[in-house]
PDB file of C-alpha atoms and ligand atoms in Angstrom:
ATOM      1  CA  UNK A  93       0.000   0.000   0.000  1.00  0.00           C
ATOM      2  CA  UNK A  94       0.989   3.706  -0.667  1.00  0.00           C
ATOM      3  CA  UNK A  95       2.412   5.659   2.294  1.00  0.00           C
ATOM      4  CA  UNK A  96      -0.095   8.618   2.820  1.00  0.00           C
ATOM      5  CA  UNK A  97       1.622  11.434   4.074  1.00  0.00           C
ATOM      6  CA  UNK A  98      -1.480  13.455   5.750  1.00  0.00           C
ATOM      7  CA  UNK A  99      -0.350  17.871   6.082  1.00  0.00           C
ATOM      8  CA  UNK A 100      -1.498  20.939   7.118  1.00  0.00           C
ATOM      9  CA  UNK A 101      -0.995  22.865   4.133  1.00  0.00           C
ATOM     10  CA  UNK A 102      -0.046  22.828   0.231  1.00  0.00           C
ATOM     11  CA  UNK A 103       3.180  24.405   1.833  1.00  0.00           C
ATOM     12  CA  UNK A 104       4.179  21.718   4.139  1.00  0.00           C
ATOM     13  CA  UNK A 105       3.688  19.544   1.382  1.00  0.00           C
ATOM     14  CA  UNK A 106       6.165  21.690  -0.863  1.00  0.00           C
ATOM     15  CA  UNK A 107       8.390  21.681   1.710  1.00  0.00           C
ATOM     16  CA  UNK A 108       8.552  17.958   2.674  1.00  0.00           C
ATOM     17  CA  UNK A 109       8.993  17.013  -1.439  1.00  0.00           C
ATOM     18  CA  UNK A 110      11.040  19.340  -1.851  1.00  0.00           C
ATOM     19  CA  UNK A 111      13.422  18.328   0.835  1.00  0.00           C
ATOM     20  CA  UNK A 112      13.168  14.462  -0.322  1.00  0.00           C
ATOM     21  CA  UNK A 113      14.014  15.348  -3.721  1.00  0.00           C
ATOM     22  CA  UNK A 114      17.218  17.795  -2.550  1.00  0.00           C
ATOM     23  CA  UNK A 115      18.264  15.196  -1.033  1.00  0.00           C
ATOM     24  CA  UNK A 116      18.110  12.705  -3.949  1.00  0.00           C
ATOM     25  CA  UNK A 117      20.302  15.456  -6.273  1.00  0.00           C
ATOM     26  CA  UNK A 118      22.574  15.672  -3.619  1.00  0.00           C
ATOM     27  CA  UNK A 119      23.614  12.110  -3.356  1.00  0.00           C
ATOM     28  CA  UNK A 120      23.075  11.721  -7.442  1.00  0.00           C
ATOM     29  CA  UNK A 121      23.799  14.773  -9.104  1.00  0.00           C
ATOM     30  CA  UNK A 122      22.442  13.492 -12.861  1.00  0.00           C
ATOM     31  CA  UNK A 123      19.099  12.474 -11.039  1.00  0.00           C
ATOM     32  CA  UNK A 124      16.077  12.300 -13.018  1.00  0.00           C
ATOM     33  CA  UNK A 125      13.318  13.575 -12.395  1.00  0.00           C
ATOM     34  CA  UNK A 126       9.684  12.850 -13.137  1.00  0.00           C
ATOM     35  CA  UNK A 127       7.782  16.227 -13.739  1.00  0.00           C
ATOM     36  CA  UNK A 128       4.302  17.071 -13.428  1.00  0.00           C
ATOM     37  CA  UNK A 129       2.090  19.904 -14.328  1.00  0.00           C
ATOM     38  CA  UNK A 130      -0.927  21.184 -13.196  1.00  0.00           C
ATOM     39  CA  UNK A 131      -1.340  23.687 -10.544  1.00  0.00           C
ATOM     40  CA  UNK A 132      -0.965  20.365  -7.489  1.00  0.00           C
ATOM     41  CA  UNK A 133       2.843  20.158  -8.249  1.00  0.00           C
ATOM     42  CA  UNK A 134       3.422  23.756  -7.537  1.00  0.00           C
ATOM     43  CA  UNK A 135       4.401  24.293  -3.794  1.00  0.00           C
ATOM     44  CA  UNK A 136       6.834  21.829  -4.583  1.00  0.00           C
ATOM     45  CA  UNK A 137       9.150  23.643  -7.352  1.00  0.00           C
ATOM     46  CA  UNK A 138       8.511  26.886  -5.462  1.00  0.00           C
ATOM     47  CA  UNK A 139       9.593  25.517  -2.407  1.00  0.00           C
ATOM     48  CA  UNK A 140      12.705  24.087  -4.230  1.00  0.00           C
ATOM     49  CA  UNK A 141      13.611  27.412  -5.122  1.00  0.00           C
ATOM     50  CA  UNK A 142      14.898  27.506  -1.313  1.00  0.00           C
ATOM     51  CA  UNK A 143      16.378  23.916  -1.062  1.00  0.00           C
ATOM     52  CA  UNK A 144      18.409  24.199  -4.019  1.00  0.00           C
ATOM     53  CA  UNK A 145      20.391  27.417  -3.212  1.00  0.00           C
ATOM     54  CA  UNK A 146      23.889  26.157  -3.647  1.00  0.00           C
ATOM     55  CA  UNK A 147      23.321  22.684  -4.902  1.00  0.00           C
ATOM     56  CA  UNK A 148      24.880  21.913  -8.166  1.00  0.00           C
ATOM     57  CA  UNK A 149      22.072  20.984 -11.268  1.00  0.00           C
ATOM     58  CA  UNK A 150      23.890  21.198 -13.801  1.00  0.00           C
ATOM     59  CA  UNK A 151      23.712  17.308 -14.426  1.00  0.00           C
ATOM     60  CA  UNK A 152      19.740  17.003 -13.057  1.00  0.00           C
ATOM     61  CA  UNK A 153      17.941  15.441 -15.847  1.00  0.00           C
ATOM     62  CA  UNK A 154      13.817  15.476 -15.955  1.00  0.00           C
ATOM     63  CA  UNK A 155      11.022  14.046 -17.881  1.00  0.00           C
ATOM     64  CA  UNK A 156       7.032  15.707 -18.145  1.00  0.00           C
ATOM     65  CA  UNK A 157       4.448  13.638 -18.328  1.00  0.00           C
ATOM     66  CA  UNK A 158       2.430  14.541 -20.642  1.00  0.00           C
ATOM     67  CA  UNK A 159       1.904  17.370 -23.704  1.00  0.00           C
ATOM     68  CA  UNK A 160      -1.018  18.197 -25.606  1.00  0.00           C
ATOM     69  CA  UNK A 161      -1.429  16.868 -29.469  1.00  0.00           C
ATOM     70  CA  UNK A 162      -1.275  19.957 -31.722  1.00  0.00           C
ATOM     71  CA  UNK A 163      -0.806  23.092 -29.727  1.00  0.00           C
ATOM     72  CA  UNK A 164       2.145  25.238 -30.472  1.00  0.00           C
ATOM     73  CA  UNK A 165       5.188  24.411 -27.502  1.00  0.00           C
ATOM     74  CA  UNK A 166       5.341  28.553 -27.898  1.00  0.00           C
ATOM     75  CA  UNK A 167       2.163  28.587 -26.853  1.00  0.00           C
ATOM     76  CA  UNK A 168       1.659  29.755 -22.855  1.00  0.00           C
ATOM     77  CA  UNK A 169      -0.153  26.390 -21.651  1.00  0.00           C
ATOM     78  CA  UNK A 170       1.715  23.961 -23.350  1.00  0.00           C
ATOM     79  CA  UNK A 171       3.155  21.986 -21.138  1.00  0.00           C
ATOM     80  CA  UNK A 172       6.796  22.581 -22.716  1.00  0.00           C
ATOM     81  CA  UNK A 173       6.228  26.314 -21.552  1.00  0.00           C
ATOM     82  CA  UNK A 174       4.801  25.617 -18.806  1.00  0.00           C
ATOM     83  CA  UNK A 175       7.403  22.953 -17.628  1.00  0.00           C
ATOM     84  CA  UNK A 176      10.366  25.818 -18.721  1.00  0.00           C
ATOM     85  CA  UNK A 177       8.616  28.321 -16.728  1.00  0.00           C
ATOM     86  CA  UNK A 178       7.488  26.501 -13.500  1.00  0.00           C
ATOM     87  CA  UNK A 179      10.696  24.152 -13.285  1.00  0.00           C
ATOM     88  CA  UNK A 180      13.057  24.388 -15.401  1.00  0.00           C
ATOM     89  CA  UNK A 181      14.058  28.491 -15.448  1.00  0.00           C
ATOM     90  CA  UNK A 182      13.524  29.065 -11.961  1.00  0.00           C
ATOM     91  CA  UNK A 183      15.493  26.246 -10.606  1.00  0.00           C
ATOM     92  CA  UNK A 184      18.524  27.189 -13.316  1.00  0.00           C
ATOM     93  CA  UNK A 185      18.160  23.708 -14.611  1.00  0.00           C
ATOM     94  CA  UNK A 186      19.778  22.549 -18.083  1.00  0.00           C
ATOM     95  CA  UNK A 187      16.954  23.095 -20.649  1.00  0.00           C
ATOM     96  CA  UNK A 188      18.820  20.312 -23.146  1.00  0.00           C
ATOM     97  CA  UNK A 189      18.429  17.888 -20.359  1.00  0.00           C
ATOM     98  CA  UNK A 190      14.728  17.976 -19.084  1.00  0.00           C
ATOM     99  CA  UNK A 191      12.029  16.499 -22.212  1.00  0.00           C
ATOM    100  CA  UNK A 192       8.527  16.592 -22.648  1.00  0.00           C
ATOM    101  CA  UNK A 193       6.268  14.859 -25.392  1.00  0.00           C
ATOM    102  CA  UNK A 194       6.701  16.001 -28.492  1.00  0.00           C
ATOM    103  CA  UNK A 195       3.024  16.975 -29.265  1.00  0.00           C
ATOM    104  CA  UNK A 196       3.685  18.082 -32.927  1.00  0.00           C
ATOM    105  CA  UNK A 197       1.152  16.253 -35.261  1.00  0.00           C
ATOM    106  CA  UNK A 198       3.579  15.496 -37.849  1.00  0.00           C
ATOM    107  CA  UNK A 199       5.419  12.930 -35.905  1.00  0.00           C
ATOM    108  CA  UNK A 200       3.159  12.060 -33.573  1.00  0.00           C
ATOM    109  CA  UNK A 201       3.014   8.365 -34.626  1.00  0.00           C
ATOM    110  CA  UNK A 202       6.325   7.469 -33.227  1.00  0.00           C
ATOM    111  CA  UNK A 203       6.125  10.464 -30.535  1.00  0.00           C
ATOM    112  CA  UNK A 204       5.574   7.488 -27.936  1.00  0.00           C
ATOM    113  CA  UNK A 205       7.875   5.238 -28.945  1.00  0.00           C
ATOM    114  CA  UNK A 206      10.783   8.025 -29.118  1.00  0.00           C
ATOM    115  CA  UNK A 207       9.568   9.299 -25.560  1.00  0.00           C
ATOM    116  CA  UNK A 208       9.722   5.491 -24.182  1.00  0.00           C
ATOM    117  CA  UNK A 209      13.358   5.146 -25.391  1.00  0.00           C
ATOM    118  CA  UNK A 210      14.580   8.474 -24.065  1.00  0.00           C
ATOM    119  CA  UNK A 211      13.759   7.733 -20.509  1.00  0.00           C
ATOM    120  CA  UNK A 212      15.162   4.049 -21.037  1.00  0.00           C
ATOM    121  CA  UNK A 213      18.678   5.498 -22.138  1.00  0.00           C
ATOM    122  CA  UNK A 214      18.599   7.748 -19.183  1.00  0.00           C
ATOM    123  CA  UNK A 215      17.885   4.659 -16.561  1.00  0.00           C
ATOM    124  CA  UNK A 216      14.404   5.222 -15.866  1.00  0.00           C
ATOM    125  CA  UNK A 217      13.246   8.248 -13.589  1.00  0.00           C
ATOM    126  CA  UNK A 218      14.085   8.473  -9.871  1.00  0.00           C
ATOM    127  CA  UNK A 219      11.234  10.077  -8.508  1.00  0.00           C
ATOM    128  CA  UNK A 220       8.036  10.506 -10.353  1.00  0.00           C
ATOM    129  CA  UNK A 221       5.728  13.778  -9.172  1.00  0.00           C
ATOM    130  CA  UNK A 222       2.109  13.456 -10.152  1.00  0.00           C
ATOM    131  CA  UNK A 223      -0.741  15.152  -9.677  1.00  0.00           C
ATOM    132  CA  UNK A 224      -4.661  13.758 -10.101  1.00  0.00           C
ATOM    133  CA  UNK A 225      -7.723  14.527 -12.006  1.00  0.00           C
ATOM    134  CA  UNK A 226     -11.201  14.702 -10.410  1.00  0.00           C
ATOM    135  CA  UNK A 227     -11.829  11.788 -12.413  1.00  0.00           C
ATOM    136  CA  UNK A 228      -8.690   9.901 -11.162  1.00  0.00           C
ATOM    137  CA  UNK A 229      -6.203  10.067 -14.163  1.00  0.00           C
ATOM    138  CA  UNK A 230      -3.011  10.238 -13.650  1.00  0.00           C
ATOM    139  CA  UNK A 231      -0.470  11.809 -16.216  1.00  0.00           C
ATOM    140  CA  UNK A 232      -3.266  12.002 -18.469  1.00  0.00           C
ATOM    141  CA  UNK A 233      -4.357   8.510 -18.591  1.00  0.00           C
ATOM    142  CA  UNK A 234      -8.331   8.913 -18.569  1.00  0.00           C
ATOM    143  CA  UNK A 235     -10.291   6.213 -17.308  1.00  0.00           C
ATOM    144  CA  UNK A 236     -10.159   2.554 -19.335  1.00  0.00           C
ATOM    145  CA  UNK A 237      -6.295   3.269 -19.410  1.00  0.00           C
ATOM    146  CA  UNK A 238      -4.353  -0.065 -19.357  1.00  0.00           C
ATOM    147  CA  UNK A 239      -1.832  -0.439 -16.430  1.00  0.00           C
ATOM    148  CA  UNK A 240       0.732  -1.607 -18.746  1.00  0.00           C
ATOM    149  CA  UNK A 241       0.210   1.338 -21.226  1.00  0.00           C
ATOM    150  CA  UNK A 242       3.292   3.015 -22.790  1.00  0.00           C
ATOM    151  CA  UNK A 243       3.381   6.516 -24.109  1.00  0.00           C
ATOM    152  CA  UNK A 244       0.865   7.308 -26.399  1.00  0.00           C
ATOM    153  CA  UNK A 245      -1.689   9.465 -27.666  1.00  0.00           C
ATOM    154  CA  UNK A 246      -4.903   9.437 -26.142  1.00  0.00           C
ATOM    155  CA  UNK A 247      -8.083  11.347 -26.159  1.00  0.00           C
ATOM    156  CA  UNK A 248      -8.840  13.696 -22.978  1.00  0.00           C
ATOM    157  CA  UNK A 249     -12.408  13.116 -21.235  1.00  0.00           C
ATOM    158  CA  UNK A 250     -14.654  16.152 -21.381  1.00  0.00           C
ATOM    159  CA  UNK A 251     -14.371  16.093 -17.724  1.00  0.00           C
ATOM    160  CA  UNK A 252     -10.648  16.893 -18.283  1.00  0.00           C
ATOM    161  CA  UNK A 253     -10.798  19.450 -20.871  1.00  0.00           C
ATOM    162  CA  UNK A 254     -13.445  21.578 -18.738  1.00  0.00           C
ATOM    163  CA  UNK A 255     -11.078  21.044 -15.869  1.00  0.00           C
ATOM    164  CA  UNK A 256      -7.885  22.302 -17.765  1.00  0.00           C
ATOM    165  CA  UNK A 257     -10.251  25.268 -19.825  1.00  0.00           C
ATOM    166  CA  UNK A 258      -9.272  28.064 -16.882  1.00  0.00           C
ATOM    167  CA  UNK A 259      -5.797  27.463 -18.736  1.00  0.00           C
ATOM    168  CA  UNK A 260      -7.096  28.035 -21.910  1.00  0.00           C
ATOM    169  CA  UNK A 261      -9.224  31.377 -23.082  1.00  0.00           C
ATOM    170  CA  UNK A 262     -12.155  29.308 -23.921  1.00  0.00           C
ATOM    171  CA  UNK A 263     -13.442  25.639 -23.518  1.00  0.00           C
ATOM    172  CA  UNK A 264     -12.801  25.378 -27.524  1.00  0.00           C
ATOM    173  CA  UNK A 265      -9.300  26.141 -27.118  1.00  0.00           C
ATOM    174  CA  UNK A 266      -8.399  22.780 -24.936  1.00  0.00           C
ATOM    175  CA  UNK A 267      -7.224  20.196 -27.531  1.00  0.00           C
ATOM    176  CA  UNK A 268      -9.078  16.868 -27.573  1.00  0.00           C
ATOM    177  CA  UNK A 269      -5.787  14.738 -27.739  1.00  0.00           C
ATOM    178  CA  UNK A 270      -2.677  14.177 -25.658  1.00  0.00           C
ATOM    179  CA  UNK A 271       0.478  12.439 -25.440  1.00  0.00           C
ATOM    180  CA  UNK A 272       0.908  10.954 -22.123  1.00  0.00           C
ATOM    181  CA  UNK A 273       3.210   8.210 -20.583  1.00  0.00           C
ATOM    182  CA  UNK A 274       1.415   5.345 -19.734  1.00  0.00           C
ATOM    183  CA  UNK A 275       0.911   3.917 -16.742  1.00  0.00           C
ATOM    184  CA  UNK A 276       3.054   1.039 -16.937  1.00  0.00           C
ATOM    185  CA  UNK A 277       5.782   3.706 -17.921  1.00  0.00           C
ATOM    186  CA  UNK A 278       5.053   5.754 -14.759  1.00  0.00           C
ATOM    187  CA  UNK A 279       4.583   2.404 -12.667  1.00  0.00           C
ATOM    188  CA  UNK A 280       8.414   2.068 -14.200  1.00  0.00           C
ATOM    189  CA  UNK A 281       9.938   4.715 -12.013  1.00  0.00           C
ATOM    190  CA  UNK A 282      11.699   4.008  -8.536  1.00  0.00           C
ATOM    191  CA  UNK A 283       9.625   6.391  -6.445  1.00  0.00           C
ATOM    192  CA  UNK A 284       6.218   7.620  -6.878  1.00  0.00           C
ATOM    193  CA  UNK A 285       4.948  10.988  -4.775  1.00  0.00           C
ATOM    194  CA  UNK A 286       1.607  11.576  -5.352  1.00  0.00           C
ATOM    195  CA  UNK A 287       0.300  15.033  -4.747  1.00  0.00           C
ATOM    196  CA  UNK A 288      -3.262  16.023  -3.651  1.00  0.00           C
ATOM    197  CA  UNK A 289      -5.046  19.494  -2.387  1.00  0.00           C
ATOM    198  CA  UNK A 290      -8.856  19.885  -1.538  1.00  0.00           C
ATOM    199  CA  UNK A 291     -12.211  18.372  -0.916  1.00  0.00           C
ATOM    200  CA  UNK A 292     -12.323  18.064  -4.766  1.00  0.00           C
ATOM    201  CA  UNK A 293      -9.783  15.667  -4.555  1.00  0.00           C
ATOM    202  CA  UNK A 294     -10.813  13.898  -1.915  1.00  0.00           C
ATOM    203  CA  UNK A 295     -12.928  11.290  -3.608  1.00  0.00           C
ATOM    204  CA  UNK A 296     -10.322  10.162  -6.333  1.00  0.00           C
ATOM    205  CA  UNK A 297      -7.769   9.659  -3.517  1.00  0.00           C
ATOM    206  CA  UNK A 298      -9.710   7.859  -1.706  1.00  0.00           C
ATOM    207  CA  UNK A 299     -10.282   5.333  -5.119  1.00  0.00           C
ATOM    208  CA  UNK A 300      -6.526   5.553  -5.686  1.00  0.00           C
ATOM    209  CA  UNK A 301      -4.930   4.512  -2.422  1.00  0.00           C
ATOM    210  CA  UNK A 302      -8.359   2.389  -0.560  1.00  0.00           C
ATOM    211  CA  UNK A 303     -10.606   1.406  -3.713  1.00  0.00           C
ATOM    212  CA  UNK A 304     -10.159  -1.328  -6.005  1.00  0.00           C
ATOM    213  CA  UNK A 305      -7.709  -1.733  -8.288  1.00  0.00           C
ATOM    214  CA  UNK A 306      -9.244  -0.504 -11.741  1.00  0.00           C
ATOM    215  CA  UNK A 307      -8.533   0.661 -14.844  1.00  0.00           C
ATOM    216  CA  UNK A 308     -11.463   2.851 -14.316  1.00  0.00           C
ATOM    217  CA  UNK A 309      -9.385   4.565 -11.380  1.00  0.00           C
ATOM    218  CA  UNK A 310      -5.864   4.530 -13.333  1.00  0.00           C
ATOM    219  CA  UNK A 311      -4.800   6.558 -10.121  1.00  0.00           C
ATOM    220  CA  UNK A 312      -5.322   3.262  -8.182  1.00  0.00           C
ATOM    221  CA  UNK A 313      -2.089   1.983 -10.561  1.00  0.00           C
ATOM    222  CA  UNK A 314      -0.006   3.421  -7.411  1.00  0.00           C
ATOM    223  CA  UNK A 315      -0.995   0.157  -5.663  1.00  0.00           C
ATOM    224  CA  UNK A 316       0.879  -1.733  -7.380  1.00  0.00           C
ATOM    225  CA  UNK A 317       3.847   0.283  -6.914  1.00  0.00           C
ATOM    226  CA  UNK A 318       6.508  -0.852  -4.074  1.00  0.00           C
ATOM    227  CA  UNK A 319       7.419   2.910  -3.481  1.00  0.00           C
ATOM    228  CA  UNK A 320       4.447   5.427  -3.386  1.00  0.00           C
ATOM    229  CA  UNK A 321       3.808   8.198  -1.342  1.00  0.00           C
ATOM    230  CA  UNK A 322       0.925  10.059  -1.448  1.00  0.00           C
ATOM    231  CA  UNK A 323       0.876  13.905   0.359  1.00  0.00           C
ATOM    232  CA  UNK A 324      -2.588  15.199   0.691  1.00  0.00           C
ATOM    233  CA  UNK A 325      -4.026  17.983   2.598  1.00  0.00           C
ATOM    234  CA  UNK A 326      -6.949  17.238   5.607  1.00  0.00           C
ATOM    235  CA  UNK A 327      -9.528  18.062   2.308  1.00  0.00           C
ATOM    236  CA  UNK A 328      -8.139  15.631   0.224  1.00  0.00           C
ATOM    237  CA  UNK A 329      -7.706  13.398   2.617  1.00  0.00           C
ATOM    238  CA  UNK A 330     -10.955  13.379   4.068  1.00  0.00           C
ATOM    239  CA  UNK A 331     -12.767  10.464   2.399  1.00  0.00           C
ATOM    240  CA  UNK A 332      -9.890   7.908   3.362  1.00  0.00           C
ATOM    241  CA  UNK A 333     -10.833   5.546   5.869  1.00  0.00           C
ATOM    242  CA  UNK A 334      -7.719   4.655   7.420  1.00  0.00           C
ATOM    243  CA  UNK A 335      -7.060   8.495   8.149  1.00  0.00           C
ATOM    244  CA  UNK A 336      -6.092   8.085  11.457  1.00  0.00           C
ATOM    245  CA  UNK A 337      -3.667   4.890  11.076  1.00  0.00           C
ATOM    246  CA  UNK A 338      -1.886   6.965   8.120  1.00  0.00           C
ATOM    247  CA  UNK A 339      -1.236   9.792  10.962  1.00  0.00           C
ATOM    248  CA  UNK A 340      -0.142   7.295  13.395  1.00  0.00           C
ATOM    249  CA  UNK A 341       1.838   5.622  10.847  1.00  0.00           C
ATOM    250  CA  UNK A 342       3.787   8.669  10.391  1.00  0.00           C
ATOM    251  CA  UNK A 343       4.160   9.962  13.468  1.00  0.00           C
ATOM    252  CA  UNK A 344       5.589   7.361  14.636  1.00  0.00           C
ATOM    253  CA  UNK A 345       8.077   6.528  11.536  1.00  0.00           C
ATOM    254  CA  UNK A 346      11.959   6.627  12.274  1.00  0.00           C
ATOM    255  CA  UNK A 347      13.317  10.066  10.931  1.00  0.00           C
ATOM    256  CA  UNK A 348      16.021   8.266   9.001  1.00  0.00           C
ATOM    257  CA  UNK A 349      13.170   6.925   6.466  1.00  0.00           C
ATOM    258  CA  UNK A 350      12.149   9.959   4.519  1.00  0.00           C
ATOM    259  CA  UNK A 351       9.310   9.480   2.653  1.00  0.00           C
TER     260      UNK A 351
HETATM  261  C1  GLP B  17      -3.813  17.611 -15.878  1.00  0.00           C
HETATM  262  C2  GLP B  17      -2.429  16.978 -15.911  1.00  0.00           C
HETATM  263  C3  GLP B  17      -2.223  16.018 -14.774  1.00  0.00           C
HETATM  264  C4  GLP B  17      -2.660  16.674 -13.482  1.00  0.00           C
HETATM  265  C5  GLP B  17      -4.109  17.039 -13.540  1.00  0.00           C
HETATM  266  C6  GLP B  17      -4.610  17.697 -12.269  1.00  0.00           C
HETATM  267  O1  GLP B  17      -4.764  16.836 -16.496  1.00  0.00           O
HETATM  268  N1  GLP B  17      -2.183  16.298 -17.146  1.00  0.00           N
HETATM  269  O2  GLP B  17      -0.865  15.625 -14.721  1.00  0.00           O
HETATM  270  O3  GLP B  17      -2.418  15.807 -12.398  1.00  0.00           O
HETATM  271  O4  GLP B  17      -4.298  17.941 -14.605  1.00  0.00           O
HETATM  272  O5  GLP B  17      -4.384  19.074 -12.342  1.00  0.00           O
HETATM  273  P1  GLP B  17      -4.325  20.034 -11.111  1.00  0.00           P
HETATM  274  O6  GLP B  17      -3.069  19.680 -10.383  1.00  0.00           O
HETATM  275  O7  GLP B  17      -4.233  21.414 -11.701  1.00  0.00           O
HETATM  276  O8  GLP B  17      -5.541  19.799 -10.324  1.00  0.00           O
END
């Protein structure tokens, strides 16, 4: 089962991933690093700001998780801007060394394939951040996702795009498609930290770390993972059962373990 990691604030949340992955670039300086977008994985590269004062990235390598099919990198909500602008500029990291998706239509058809064997020649990713949809995707691997998908195109859930459309200037500006790793790709990496915030949360973390394992829930794919953490506020953590054994579980967890 995931660890669940139960704070007080989207801060304290920063903070403690933050710390966890300074620590992992200290002891391996060409880390790599899973990267998620979305406004969830935010307290975490601001907070990083702070905890990498001094510490040398120059070898840090990173990998997004997803891109949308068709919309201009250039363009403010891509995720390649976005991922430059949230992660990669303000934490001085090496721009050559941190990939997303290629989203351009013209090669989309072996996008996935070239994506898969980039993150093999780097050794697989060290420590995955993700974030969740209302309707429990992960990355963006809707519901009906197969846990041994690969990176691949697939086709966002209305659900999705009207969740993402305060990015966009209108609903009709959210592309339809996507390139996302797949699950088994992101079940593939040695640490998972999964990242919640608010009561709208709270229901699709409660299907990911207590309900049944389904591709209906791909969120629930982080059961079958030997390492996954999972940091939620009291909101989003407020429809998980076991609340109170997850707080006693870390309370009372040696220091030395780290998440
Ligand atoms: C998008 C991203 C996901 C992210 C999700 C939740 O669909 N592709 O990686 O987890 O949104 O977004 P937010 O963190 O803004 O709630």
């Amino acid at each position: 089962m995931a660890e669940v990691v139960i704070v007080e604030s989207k801060d304290a949340a920063g903070a403690l991933v933050a710390a966890e992955i300074a620590a992992l670039i200290e002891n391996r300086p060409d880390a790599v690093l899973g990267l998620a977008t979305g406004s969830t994985p935010l307290p975490v590269y601001q907070a990083l700001r702070g905890r990498l004062d001094g510490v040398d990235v120059s070898q840090v390598r990173g990998f997004a998780l997803d891109e949308y099919v068709g919309l201009d990198p250039a363009h403010a909500e891509s995720y390649r801007s976005v991922i430059t602008r949230e992660v990669v500029e303000p934490l001085g990291l090496d721009p050559q060394r941190i990939q997303v998706p290629n989203g351009a239509e013209a090669t989309i058809q072996h996008a996935g394939a070239d994506y898969e064997a980039a993150i093999a020649a780097a050794g697989g990713v060290d420590l995955q951040i993700l974030g969740i949809g209302t309707d429990g995707h992960i990355g963006f691997n809707e519901p009906g996702s197969s846990f041994a998908s690969r990176t691949r195109v697939k086709t966002l859930t209305e659900q999705t795009r009207e969740d993402n459309a305060r990015f966009f200037d209108s609903i009709d500006d959210v592309p339809r498609h996507c390139i996302t790793q797949g699950l088994g790709t992101i079940l593939q990496a040695r640490h998972l930290v999964l990242l919640a915030f608010g009561e709208g949360k709270a229901q699709a973390v409660a299907d990911a770390v207590e309900g049944p394992l389904t591709a209906s829930l791909p969120g629930s794919a982080i059961q079958l993972h030997p390492h996954a953490t999972v940091v939620v506020d009291e909101a989003a953590a407020s429809k998980l059962k076991l609340a109170d054994y997850y707080r006693y579980t870390y309370a009372n967890k040696p220091a030395w373990q780290g998440i």
